[in-house]
mmCIF file of N, CA, C and O in Angstrom:
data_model
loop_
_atom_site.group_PDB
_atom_site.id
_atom_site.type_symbol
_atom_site.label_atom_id
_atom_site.label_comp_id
_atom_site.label_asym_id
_atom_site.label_seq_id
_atom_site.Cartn_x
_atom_site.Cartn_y
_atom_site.Cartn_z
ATOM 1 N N UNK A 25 29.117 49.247 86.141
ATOM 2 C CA UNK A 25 28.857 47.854 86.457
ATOM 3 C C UNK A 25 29.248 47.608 87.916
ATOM 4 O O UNK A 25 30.379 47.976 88.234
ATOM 5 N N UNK A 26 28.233 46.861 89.142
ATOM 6 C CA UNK A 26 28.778 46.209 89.999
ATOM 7 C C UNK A 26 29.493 45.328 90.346
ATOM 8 O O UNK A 26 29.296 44.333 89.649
ATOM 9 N N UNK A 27 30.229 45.187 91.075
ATOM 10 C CA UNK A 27 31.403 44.489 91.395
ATOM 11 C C UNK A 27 30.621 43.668 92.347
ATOM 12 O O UNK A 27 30.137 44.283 93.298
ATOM 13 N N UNK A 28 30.338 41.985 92.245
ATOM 14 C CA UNK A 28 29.487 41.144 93.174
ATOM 15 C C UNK A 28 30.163 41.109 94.673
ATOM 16 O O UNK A 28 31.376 41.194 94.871
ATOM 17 N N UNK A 29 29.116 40.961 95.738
ATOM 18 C CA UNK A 29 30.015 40.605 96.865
ATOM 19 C C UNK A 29 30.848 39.807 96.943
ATOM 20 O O UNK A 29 30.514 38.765 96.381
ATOM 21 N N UNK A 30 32.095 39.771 97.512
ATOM 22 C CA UNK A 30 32.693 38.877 98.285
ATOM 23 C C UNK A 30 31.980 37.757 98.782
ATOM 24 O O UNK A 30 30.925 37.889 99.404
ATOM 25 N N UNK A 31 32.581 36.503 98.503
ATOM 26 C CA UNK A 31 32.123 34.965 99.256
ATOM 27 C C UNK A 31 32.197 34.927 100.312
ATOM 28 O O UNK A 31 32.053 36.058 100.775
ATOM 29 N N UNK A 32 32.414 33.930 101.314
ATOM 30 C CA UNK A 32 32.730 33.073 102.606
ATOM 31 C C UNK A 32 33.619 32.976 102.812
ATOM 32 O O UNK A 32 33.734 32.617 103.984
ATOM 33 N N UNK A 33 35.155 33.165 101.995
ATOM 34 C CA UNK A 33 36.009 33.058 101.768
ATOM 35 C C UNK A 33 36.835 34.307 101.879
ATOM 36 O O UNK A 33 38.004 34.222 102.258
ATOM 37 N N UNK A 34 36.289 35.471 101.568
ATOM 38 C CA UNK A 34 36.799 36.484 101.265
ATOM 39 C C UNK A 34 37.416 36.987 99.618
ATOM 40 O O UNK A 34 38.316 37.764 99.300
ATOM 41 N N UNK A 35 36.311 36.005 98.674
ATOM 42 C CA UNK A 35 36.907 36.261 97.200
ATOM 43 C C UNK A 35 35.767 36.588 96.652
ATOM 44 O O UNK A 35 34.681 36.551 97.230
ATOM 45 N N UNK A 36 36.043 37.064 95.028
ATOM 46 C CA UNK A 36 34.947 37.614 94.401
ATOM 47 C C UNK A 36 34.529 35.710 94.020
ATOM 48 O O UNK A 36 35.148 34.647 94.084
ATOM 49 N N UNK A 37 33.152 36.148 93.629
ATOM 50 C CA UNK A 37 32.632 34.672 93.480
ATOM 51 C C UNK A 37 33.159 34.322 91.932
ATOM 52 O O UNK A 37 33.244 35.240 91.116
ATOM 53 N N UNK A 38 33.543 32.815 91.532
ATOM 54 C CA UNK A 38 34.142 32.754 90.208
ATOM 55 C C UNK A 38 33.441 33.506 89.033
ATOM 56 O O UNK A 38 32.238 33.766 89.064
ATOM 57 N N UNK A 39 34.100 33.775 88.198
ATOM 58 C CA UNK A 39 33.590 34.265 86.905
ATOM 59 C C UNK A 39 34.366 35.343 86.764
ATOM 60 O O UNK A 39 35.224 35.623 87.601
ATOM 61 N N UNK A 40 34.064 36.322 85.296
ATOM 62 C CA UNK A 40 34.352 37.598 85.197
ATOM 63 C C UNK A 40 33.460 38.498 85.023
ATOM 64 O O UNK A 40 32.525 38.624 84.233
ATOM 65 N N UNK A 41 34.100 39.448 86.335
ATOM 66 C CA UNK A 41 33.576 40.736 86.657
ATOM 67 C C UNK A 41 34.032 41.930 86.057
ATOM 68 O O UNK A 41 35.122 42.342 86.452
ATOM 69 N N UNK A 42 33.402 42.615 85.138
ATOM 70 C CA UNK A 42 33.886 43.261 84.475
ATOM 71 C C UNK A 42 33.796 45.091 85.196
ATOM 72 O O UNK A 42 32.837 45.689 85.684
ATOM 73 N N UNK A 43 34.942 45.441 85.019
ATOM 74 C CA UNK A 43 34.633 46.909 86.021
ATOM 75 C C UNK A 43 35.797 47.534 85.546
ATOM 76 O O UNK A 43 36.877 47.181 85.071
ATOM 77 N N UNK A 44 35.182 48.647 85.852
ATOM 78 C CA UNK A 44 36.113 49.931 85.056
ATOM 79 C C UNK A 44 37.161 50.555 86.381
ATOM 80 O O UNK A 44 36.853 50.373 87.558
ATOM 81 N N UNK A 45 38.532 51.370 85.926
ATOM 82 C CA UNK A 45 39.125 51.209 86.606
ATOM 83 C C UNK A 45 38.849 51.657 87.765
ATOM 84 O O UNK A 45 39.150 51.103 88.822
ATOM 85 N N UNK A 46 38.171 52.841 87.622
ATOM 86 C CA UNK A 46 37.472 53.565 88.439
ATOM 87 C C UNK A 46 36.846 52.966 89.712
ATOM 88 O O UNK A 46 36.944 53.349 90.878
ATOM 89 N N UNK A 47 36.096 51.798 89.119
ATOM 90 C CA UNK A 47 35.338 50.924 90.291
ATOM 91 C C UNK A 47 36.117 50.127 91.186
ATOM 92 O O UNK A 47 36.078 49.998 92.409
ATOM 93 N N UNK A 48 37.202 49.363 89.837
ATOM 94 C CA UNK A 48 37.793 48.620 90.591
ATOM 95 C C UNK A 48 38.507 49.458 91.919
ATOM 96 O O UNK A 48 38.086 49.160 93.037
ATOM 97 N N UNK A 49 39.569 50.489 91.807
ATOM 98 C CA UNK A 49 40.153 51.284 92.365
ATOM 99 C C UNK A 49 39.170 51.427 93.865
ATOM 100 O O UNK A 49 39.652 51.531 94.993
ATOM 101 N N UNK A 50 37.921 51.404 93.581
ATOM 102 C CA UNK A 50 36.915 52.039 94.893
ATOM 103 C C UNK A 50 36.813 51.143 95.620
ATOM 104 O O UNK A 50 36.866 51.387 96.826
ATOM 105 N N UNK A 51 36.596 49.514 95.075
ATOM 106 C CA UNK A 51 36.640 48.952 95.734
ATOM 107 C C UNK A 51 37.745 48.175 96.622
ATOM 108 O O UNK A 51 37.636 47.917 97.821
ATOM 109 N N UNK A 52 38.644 47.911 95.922
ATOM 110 C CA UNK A 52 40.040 47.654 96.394
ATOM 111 C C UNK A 52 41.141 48.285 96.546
ATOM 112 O O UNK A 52 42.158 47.690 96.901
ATOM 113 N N UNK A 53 41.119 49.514 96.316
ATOM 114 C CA UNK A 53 42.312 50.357 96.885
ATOM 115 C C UNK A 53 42.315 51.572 98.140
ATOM 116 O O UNK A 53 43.197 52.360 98.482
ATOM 117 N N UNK A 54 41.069 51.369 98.598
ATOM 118 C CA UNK A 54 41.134 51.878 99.884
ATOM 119 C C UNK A 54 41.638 51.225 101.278
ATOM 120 O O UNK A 54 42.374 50.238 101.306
ATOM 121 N N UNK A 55 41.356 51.615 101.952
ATOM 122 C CA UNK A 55 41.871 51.371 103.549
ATOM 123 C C UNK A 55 43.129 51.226 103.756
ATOM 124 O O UNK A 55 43.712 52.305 103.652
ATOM 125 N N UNK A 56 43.964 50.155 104.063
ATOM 126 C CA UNK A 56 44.916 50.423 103.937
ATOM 127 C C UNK A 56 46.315 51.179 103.166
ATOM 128 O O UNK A 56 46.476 51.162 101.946
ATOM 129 N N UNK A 57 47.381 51.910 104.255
ATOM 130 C CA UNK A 57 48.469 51.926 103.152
ATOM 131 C C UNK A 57 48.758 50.943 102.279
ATOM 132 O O UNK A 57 48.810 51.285 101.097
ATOM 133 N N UNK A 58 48.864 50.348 102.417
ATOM 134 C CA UNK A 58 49.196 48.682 101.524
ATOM 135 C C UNK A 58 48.590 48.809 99.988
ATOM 136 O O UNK A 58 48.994 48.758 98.826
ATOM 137 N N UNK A 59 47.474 48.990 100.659
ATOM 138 C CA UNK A 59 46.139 48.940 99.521
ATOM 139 C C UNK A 59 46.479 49.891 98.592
ATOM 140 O O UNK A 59 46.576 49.682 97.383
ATOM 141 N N UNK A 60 46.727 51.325 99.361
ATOM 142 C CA UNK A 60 46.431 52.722 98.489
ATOM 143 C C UNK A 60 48.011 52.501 97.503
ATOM 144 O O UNK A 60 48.197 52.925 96.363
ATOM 145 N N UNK A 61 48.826 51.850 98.215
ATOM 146 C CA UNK A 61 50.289 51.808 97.521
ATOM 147 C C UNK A 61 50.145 50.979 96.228
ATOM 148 O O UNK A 61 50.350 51.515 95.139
ATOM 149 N N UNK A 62 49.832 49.816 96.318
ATOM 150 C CA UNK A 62 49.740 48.910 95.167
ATOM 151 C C UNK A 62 48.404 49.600 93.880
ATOM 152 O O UNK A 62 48.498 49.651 92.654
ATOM 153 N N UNK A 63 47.087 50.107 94.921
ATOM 154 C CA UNK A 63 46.832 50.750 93.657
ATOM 155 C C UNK A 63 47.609 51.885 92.312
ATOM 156 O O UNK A 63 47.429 51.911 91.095
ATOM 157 N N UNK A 64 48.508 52.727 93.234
ATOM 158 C CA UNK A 64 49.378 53.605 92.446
ATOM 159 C C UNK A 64 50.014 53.119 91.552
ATOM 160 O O UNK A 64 50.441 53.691 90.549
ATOM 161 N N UNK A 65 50.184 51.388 92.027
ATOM 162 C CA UNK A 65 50.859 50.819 91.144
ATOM 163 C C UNK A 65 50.312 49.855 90.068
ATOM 164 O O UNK A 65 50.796 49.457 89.009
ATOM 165 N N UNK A 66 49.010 49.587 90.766
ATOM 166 C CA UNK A 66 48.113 48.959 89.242
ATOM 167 C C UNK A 66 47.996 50.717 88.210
ATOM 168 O O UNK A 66 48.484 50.893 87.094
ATOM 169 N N UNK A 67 47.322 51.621 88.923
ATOM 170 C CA UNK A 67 46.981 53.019 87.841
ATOM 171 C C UNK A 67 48.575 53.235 86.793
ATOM 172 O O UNK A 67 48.700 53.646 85.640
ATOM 173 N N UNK A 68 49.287 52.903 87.487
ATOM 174 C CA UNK A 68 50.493 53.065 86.689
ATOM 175 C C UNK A 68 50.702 51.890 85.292
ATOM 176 O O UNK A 68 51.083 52.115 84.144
ATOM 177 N N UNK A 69 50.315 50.704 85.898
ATOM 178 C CA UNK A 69 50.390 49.813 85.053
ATOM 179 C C UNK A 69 49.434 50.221 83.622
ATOM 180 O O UNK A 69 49.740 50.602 82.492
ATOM 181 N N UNK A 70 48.149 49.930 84.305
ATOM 182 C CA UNK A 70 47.091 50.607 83.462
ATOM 183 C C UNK A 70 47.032 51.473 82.340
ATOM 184 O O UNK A 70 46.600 51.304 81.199
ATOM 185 N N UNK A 71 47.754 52.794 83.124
ATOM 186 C CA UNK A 71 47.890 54.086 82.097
ATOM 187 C C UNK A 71 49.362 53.334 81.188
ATOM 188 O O UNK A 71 49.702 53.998 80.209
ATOM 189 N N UNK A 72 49.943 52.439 81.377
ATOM 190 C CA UNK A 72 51.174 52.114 80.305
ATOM 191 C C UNK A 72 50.596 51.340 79.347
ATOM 192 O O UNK A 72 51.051 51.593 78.231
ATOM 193 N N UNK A 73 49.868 50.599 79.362
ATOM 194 C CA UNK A 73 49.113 49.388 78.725
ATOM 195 C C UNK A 73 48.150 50.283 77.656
ATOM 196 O O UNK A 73 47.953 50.025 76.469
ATOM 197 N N UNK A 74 47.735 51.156 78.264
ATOM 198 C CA UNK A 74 46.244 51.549 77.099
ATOM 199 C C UNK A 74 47.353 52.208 76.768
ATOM 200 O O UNK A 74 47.557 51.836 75.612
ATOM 201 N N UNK A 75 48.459 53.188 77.152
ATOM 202 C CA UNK A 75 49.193 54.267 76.237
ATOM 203 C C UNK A 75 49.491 53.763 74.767
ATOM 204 O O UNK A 75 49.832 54.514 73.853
ATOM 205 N N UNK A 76 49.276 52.064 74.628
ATOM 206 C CA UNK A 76 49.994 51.872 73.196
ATOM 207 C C UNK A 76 49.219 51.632 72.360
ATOM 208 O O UNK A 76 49.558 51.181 71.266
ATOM 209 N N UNK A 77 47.527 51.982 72.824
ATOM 210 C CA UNK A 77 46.567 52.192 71.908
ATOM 211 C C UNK A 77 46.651 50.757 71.455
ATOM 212 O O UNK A 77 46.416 50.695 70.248
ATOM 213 N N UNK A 78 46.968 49.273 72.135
ATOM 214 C CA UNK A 78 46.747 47.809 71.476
ATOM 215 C C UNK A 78 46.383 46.866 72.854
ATOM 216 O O UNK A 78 46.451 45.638 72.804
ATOM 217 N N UNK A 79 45.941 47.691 74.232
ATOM 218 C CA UNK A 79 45.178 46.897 74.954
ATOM 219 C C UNK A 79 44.224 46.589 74.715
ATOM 220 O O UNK A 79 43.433 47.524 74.592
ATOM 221 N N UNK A 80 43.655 45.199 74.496
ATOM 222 C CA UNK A 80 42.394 44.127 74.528
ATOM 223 C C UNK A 80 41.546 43.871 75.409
ATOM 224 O O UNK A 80 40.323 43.998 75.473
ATOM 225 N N UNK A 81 42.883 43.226 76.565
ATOM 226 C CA UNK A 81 42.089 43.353 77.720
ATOM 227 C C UNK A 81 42.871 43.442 78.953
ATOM 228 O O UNK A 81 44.075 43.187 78.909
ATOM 229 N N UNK A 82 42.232 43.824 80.195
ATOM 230 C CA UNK A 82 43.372 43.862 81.210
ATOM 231 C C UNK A 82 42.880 43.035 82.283
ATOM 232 O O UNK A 82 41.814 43.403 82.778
ATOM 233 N N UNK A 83 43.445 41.954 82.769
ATOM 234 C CA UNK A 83 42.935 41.371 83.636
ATOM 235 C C UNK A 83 43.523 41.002 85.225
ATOM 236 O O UNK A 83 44.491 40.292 85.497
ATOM 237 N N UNK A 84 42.681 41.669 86.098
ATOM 238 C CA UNK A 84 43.295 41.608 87.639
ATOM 239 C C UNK A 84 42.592 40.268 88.204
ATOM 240 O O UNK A 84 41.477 39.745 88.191
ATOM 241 N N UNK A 85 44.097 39.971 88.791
ATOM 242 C CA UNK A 85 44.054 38.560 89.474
ATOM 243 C C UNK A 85 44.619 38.441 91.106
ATOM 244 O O UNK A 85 45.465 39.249 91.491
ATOM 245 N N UNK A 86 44.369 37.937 91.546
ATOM 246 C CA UNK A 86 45.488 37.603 93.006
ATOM 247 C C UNK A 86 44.584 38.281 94.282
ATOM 248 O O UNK A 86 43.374 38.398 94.477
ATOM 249 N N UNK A 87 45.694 38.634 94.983
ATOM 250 C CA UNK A 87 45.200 38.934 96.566
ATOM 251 C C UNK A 87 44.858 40.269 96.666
ATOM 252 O O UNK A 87 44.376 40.657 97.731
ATOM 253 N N UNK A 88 45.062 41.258 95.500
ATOM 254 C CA UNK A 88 44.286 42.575 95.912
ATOM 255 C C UNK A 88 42.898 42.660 95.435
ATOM 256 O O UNK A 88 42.215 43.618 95.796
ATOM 257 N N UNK A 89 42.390 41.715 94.627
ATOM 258 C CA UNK A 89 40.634 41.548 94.591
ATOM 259 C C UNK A 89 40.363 40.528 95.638
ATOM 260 O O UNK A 89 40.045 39.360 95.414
ATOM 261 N N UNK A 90 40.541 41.150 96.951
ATOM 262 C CA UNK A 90 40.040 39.946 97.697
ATOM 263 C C UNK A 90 39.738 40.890 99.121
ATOM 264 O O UNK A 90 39.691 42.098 98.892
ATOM 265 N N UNK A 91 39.577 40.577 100.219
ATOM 266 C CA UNK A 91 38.991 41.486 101.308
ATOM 267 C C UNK A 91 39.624 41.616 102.165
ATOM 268 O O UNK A 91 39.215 42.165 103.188
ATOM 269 N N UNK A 92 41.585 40.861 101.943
ATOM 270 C CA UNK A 92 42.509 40.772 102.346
ATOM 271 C C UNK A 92 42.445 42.127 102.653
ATOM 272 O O UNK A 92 42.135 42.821 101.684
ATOM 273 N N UNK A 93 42.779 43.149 104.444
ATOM 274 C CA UNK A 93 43.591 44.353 104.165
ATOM 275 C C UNK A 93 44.530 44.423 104.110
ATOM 276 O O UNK A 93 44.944 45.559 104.340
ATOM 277 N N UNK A 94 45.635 43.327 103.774
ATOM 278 C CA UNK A 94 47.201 43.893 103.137
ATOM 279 C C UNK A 94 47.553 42.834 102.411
ATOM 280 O O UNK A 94 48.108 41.856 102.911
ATOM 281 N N UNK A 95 47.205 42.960 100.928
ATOM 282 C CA UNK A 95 47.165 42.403 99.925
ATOM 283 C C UNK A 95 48.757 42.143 99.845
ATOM 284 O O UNK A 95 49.361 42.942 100.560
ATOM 285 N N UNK A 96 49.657 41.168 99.113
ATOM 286 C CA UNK A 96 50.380 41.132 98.830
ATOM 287 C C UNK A 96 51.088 42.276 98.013
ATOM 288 O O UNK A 96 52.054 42.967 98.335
ATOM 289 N N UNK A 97 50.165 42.281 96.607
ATOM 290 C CA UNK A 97 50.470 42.980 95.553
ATOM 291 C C UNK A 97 49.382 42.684 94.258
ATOM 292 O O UNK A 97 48.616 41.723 94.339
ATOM 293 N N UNK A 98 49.371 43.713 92.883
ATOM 294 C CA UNK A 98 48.718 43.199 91.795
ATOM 295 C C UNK A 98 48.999 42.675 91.234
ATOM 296 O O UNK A 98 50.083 43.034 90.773
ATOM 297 N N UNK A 99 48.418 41.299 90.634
ATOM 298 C CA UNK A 99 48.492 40.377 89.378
ATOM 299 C C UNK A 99 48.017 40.568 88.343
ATOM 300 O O UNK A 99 46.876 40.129 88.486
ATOM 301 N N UNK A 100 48.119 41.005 87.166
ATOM 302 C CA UNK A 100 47.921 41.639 86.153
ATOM 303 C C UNK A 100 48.062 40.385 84.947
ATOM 304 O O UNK A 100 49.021 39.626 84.810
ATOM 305 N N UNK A 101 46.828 40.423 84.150
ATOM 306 C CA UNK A 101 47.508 39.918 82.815
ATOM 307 C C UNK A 101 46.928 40.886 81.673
ATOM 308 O O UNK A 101 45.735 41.139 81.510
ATOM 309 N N UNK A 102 47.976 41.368 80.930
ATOM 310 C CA UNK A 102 47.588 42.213 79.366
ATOM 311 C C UNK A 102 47.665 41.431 78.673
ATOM 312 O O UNK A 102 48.639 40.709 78.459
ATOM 313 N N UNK A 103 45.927 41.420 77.844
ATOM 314 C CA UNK A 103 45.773 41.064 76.640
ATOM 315 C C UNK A 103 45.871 41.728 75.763
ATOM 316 O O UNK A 103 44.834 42.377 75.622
ATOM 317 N N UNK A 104 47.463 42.205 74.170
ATOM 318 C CA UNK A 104 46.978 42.792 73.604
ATOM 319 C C UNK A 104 46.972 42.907 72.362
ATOM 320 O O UNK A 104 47.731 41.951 72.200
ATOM 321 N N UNK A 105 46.703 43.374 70.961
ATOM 322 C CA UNK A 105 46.030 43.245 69.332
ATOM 323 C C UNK A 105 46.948 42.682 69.087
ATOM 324 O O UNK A 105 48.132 42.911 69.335
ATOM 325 N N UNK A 106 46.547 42.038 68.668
ATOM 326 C CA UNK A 106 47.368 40.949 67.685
ATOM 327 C C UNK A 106 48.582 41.831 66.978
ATOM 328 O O UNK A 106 49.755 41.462 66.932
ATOM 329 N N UNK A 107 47.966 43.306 66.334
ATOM 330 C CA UNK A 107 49.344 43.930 65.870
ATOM 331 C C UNK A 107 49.962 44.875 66.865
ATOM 332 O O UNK A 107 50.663 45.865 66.656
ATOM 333 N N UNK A 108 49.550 44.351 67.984
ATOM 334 C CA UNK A 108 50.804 45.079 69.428
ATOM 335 C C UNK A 108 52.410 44.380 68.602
ATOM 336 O O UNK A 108 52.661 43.311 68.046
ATOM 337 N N UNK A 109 53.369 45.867 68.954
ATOM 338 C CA UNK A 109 54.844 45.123 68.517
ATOM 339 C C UNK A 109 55.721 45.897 70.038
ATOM 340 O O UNK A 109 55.671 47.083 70.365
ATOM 341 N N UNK A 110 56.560 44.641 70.821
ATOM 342 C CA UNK A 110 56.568 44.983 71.610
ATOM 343 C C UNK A 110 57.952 45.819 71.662
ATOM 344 O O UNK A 110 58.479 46.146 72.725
ATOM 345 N N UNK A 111 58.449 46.109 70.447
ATOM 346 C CA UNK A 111 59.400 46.744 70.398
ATOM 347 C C UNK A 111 59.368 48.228 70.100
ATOM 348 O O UNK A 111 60.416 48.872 70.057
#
């Protein structure tokens, strides 16, 4: 799936864009150190979330989907099964 251009603004245009990590990663974790650092740290997130076999959904938010080159950091929200136990 494509990832839509960037606005006028420098953001993805509203809605959800659905993209695999793979894509996402291509598109936003290059160029900068900044960039390549925080991705290590979304892939990290990522691979913890599906490890419990009860991710739903994973949803990236904030200043590293944006055209910012030195993103703050990732905003993450996990959605996950109803019988996720977080213990």
């Amino acid at each position: 799936m494509t990832l839509p251009p960037f606005n006028e603004t420098g953001d993805l245009p509203p809605g959800v864009h659905r993209a695999t990590l793979r894509e996402a990663l291509a598109r936003f974790g290059g160029g900068s150190s900044r960039c390549m650092l925080i991705s290590t740290r979304f892939e990290r997130v990522d691979r913890l979330a599906r490890s419990t076999g009860q991710l739903a959904r994973f949803i990236v938010f904030g200043s590293f989907v944006t055209d910012k080159p030195e993103p703050n950091d990732v905003d993450v929200f996990l959605l996950m099964e109803d019988s996720f136990n977080a213990d």
